[in-house]
Coordinates of C-alpha atoms and ligand atoms in Angstrom, one line a residue:
X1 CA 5.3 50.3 -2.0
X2 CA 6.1 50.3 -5.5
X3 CA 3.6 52.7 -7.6
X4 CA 3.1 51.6 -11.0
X5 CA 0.9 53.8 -13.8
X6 CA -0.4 53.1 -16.8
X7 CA -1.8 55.8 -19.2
X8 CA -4.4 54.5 -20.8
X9 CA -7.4 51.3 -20.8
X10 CA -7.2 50.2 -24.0
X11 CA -6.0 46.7 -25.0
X12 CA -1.9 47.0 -24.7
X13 CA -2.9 49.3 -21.1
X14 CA -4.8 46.3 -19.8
X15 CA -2.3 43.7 -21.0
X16 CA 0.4 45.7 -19.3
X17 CA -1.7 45.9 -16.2
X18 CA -2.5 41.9 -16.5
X19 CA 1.1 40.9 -16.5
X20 CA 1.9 43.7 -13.6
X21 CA -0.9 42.4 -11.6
X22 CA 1.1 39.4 -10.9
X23 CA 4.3 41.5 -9.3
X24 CA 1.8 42.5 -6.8
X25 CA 2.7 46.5 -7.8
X26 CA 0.8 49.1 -6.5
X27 CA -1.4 49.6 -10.0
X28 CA -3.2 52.8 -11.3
X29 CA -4.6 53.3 -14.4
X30 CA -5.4 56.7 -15.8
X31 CA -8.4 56.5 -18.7
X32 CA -9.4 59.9 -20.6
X33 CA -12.3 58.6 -21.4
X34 CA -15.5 56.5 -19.6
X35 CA -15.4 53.1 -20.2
X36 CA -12.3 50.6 -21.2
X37 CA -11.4 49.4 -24.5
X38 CA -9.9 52.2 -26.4
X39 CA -10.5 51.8 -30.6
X40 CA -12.1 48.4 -29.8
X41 CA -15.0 50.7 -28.8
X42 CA -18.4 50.5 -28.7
X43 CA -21.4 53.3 -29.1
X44 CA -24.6 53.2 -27.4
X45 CA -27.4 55.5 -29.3
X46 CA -28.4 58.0 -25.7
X47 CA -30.8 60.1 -27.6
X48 CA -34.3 59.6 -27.3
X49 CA -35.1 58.8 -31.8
X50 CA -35.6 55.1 -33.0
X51 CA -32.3 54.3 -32.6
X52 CA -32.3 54.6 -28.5
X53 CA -30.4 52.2 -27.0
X54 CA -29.0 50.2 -30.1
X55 CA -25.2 49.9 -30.2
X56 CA -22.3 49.9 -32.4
X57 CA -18.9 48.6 -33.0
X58 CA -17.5 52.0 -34.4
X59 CA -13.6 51.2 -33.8
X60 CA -12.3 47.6 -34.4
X61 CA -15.2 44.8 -35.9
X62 CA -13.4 42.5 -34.6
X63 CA -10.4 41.1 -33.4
X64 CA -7.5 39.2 -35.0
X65 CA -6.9 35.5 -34.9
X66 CA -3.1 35.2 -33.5
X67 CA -1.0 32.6 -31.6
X68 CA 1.1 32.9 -28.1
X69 CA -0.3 34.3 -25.8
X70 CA -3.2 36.3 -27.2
X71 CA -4.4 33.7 -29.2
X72 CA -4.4 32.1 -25.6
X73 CA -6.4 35.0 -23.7
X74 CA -8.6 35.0 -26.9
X75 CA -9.4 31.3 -26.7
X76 CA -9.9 31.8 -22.3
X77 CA -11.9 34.9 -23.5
X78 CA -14.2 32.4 -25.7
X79 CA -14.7 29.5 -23.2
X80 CA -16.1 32.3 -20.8
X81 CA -18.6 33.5 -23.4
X82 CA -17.0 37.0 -23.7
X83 CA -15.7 36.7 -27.6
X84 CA -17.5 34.5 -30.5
X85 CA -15.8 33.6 -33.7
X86 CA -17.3 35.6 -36.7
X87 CA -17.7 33.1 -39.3
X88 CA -17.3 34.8 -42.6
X89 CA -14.9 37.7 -41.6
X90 CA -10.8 37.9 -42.7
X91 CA -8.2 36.6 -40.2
X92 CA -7.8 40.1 -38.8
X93 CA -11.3 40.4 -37.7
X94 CA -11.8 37.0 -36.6
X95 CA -13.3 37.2 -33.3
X96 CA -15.7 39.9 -32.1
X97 CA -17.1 40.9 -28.8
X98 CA -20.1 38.6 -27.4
X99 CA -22.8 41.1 -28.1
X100 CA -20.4 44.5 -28.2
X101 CA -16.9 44.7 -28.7
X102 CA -15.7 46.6 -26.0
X103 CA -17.6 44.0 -23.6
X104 CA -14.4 41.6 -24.6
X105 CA -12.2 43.6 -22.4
X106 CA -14.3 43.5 -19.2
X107 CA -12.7 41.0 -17.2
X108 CA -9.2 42.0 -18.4
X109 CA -10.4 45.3 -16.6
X110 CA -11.8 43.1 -13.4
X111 CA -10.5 44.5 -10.1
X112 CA -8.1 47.0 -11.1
X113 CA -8.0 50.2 -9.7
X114 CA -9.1 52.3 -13.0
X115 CA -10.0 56.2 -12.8
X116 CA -12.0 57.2 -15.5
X117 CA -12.2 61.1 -17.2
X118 CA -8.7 61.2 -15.6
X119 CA -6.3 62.6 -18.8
X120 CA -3.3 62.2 -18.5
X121 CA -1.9 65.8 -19.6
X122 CA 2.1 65.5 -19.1
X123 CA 4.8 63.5 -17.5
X124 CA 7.6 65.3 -15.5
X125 CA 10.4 63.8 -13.4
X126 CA 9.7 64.3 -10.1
X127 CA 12.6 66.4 -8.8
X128 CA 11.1 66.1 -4.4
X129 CA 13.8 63.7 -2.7
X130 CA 12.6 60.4 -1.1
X131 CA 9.8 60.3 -3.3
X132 CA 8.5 58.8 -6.3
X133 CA 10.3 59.5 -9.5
X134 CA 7.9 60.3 -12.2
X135 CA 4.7 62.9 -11.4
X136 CA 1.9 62.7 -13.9
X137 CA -0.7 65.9 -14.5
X138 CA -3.9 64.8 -14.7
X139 CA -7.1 66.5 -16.2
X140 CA -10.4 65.3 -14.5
X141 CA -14.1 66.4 -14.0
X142 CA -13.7 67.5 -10.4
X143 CA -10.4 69.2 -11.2
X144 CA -6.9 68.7 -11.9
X145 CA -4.4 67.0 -10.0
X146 CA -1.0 65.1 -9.7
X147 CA -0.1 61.6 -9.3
X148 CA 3.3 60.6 -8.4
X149 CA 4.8 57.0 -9.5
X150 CA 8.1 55.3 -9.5
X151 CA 7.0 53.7 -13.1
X152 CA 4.6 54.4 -15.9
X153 CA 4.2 52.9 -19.2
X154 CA 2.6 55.3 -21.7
X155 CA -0.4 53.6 -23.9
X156 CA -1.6 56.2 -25.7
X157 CA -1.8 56.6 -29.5
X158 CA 2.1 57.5 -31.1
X159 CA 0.9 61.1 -31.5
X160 CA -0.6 61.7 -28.3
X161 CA 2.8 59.9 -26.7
X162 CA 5.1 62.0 -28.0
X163 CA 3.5 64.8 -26.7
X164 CA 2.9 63.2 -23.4
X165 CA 6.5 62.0 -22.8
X166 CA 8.8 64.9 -25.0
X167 CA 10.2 66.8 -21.4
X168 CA 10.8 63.5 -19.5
X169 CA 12.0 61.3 -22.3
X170 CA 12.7 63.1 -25.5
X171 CA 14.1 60.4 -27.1
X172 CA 10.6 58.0 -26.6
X173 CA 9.3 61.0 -28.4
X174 CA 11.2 61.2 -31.3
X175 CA 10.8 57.6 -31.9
X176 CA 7.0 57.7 -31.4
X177 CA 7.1 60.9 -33.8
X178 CA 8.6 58.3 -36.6
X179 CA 5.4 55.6 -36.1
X180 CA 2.4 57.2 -38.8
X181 CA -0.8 56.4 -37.9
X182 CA -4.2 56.1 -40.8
X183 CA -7.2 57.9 -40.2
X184 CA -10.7 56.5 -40.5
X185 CA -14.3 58.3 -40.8
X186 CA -16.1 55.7 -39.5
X187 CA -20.7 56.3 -39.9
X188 CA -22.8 54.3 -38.2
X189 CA -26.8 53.9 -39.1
X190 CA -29.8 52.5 -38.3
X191 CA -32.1 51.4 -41.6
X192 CA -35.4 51.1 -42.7
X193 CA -35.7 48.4 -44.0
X194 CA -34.3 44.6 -43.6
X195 CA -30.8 43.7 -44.8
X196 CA -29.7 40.4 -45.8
X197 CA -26.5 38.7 -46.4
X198 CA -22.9 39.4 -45.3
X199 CA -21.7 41.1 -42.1
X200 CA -18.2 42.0 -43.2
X201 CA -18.3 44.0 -46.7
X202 CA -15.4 45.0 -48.4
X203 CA -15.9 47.8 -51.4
X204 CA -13.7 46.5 -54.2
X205 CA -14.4 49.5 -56.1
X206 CA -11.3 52.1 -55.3
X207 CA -13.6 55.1 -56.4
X208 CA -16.2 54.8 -53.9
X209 CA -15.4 56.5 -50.5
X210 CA -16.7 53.5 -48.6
X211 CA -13.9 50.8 -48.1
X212 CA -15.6 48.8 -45.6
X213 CA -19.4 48.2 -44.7
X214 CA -20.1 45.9 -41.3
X215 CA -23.9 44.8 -40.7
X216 CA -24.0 45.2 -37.5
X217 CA -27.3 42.9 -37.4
X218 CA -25.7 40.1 -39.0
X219 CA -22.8 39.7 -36.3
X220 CA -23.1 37.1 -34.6
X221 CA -24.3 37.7 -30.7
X222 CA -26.4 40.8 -32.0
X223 CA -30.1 41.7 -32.0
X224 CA -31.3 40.7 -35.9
X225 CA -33.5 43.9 -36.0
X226 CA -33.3 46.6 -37.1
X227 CA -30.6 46.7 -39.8
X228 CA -27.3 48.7 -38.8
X229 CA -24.5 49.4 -40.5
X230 CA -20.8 50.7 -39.6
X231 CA -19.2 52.1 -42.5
X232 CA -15.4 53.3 -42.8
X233 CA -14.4 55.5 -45.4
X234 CA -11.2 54.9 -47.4
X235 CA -8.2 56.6 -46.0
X236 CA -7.6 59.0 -48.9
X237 CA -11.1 60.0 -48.5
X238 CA -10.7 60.2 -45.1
X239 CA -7.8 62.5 -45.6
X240 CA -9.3 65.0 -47.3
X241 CA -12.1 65.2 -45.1
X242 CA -10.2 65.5 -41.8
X243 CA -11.2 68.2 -40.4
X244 CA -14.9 67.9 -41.6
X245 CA -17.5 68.5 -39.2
X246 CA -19.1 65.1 -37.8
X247 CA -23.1 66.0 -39.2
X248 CA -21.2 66.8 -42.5
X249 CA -19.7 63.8 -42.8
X250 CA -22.4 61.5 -41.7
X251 CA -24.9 63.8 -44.3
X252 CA -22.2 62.9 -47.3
X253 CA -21.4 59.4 -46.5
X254 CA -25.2 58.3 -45.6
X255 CA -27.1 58.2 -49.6
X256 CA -23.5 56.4 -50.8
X257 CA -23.6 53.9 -48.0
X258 CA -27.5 53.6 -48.9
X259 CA -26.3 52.9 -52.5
X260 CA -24.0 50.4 -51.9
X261 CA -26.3 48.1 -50.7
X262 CA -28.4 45.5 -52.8
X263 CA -31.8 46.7 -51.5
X264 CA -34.0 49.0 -53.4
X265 CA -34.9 52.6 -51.6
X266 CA -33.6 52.4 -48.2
X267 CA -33.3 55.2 -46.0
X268 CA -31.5 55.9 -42.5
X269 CA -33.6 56.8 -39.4
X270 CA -30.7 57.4 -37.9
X271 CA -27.0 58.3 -39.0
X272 CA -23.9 59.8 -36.9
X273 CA -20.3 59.6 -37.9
X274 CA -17.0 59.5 -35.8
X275 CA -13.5 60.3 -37.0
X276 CA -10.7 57.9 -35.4
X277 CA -8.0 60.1 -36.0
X278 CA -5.4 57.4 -35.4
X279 CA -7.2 54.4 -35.9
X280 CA -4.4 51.9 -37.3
X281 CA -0.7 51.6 -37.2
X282 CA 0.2 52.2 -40.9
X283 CA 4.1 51.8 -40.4
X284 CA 5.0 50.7 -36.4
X285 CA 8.3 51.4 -35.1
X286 CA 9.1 48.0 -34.9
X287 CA 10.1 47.3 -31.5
X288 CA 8.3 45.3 -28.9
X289 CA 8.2 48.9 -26.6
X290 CA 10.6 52.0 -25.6
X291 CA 12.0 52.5 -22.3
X292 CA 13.8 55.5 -21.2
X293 CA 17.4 55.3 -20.2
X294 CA 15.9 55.0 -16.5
X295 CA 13.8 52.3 -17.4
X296 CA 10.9 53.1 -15.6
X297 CA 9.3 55.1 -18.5
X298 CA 7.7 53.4 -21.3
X299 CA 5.7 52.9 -24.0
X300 CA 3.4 50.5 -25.3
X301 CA 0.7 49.9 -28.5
X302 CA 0.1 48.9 -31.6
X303 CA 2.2 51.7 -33.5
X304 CA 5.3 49.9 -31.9
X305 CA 4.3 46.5 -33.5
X306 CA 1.2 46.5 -36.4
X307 CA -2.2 47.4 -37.3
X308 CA -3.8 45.0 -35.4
X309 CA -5.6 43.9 -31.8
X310 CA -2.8 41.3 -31.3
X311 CA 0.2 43.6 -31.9
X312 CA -1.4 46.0 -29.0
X313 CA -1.6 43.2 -26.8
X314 CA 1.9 41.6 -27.4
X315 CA 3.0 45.2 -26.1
X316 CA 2.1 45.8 -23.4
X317 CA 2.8 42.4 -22.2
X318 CA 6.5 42.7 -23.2
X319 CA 6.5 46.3 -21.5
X320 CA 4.9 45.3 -18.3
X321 CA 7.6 42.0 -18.3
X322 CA 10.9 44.5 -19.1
X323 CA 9.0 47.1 -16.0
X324 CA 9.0 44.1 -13.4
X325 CA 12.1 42.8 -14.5
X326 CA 13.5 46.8 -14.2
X327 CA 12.0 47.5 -10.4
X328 CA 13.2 43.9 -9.5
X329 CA 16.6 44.7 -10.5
X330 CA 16.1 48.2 -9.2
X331 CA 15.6 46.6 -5.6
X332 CA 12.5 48.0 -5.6
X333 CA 10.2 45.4 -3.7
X334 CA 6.6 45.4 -4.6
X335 CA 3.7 45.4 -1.7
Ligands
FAD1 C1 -11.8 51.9 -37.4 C2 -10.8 50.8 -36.8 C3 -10.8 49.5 -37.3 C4 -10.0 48.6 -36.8 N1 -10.0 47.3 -37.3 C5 -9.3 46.3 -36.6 C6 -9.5 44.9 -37.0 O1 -10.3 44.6 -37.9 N2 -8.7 44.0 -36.3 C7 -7.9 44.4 -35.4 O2 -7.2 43.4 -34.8 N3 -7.7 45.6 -35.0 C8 -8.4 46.6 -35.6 N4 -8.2 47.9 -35.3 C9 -7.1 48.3 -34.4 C10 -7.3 48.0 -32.9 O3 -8.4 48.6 -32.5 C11 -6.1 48.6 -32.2 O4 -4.9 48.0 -32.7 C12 -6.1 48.3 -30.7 O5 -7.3 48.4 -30.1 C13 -5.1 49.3 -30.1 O6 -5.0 49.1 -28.7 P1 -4.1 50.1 -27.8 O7 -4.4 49.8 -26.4 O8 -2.7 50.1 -28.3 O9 -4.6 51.6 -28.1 P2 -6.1 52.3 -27.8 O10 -7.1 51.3 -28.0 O11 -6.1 53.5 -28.6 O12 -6.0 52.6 -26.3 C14 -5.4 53.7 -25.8 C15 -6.2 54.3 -24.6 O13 -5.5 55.4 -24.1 C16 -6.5 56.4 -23.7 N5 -5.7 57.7 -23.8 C17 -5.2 58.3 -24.8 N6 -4.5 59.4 -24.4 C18 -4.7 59.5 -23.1 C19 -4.3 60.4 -22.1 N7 -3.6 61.5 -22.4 N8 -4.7 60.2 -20.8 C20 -5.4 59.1 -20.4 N9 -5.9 58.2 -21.4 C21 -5.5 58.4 -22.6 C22 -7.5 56.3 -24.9 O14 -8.8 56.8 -24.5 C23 -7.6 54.7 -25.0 O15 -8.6 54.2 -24.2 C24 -9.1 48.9 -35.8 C25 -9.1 50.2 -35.2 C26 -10.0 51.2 -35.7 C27 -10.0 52.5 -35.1

């Protein structure tokens, strides 16, 4: 039986696994973290203040409006009732999760076999005869472990990539070192008082740190009350505050947010901040995906093709096609 893995459940890891699915591969996906989705993430308030409960879309607002085959899952996505349109927003963001943006990706997720806290911590060929050729190193609450698998495709931001595949394919990494990824300080709060107008906010003026406000209460599919706001800093800003502590940032950035809107003494009752620190593809490497020599090592996500949702989707689609093509060429018969 063919064992396929894929590092990582955000939008090109799913993709890849959609398209694989349909090969009938063996399929295991490896998630650092506790929920799928990746940057188009979602955060749910767990202390016990005002805020309890109330969520925010602290990656991606939204999703772009594209053609092919995502525009196609999109439009699926929004007959189902998992996406609305966000009238209002630019083409990049024009779709958002019904209610939370990583709820999109749930039935892309449906049914595969998805282990959570598992991070992925290097990739090694697997030197044992008759036996798989790739053996991943895993990191996980109850210990760590191996996995062996005659395939992987590597998801994971163009950073974390390089480091993941440099032993096993060196020259994957040095292509993945040449994609440059922005940061974003991203705050999220919860107000005092009742907001009106626009969801999708861009700050025109290139001195503020703010570059983008999102009302989270004006989205469509959320709760109207109380107002909340995501906020992402402007790269330079962002730059220089790296390495700033996350109470920090969210004390700096919370009386300018407060400032920039058109409403007269409002205050936070609640404020965090969260630092993507690669949150968009600034310059991709401009291929679909890499493959090893072998072909049965790849990677996939937006830094290979743009800044955007689409780009991550397109691929790990065209990964997960060049991967069945490989193993079917290879001989290798899936289960
Ligand atoms: C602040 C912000 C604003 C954005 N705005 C927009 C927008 O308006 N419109 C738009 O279309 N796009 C936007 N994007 C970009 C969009 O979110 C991404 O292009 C897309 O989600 C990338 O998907 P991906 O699967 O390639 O990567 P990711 O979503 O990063 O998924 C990679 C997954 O791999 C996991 N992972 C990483 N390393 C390991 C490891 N070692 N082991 C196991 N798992 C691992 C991660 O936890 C993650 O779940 C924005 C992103 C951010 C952060």
């Amino acid at each position: 039986m063919t064992r396929i893995a894929i590092v990582g459940a955000g939008l090109s890891g799913l993709a890849a696994a959609r398209d694989l699915r349909a090969t009938g591969a063996d399929l295991v996906l490896f998630e650092k973290s506790r929920a799928v989705g990746g940057r188009l993430a979602t955060r749910r308030v767990r202390d016990d203040g005002p805020a309890h409960g109330l969520t925010f879309d602290h990656g991606a607002p939204g999703i772009d409006d594209a053609d092919g085959a995502f525009g196609r899952l999109v439009a699926g996505l929004a007959d189902a009732g998992h996406v609305v349109r966000w009238p209002g927003a630019p083409q990049s963001a024009r779709w958002t999760g019904q209610a939370a943006m990583n709820a999109a990706l749930g039935p892309l997720a449906k049914g595969l076999d998805i282990r959570f806290q598992h991070r992925a911590l290097s990739i090694v060929r697997n030197d044992e005869r008759n036996s798989a050729r790739w053996r991943v190193a895993l990191e996980a609450p109850d210990g760590d472990s191996t996995a062996d698998a005659d395939a992987i495709i590597v998801t994971a931001p163009a950073p974390q990539t390089a480091a993941l595949v440099r032993s096993a394919a060196p020259d994957i990494a040095r292509l993945a070192e040449t994609a440059t990824m922005a940061a974003t300080w991203t705050v999220m709060m919860v107000l005092d008082a009742a907001i009106e107008g626009d969801a999708f906010r861009l700050i025109e003026d290139h001195s503020s740190p703010i570059e983008l406000m999102i009302l989270e209460h004006l989205k469509p599919g959320r709760a109207a009350a109380p107002a909340r706001i995501v906020a992402h800093a402007r790269q330079q800003w962002t730059n220089a505050h790296l390495e700033a502590d996350k109470y920090e940032i969210a004390d700096k950035l919370g009386p300018i947010i407060c400032g920039l809107l058109d409403a007269r003494n409002v205050r936070p009752i609640h404020a965090a901040a969260h630092r993507w620190r690669y949150a968009r593809a600034e310059a991709p490497v401009g291929f679909p995906f890499l493959s090893s020599a072998c072909g049965t090592l790849m990677a996939a996500g937006d830094w290979l093709f743009g800044p955007n949702a689409s780009c991550a989707f397109d691929s790990g689609s065209a990964a997960a096609r060049a991967m069945a093509g490989r193993l079917l060429s290879d001989g290798v018969t899936p289960r």
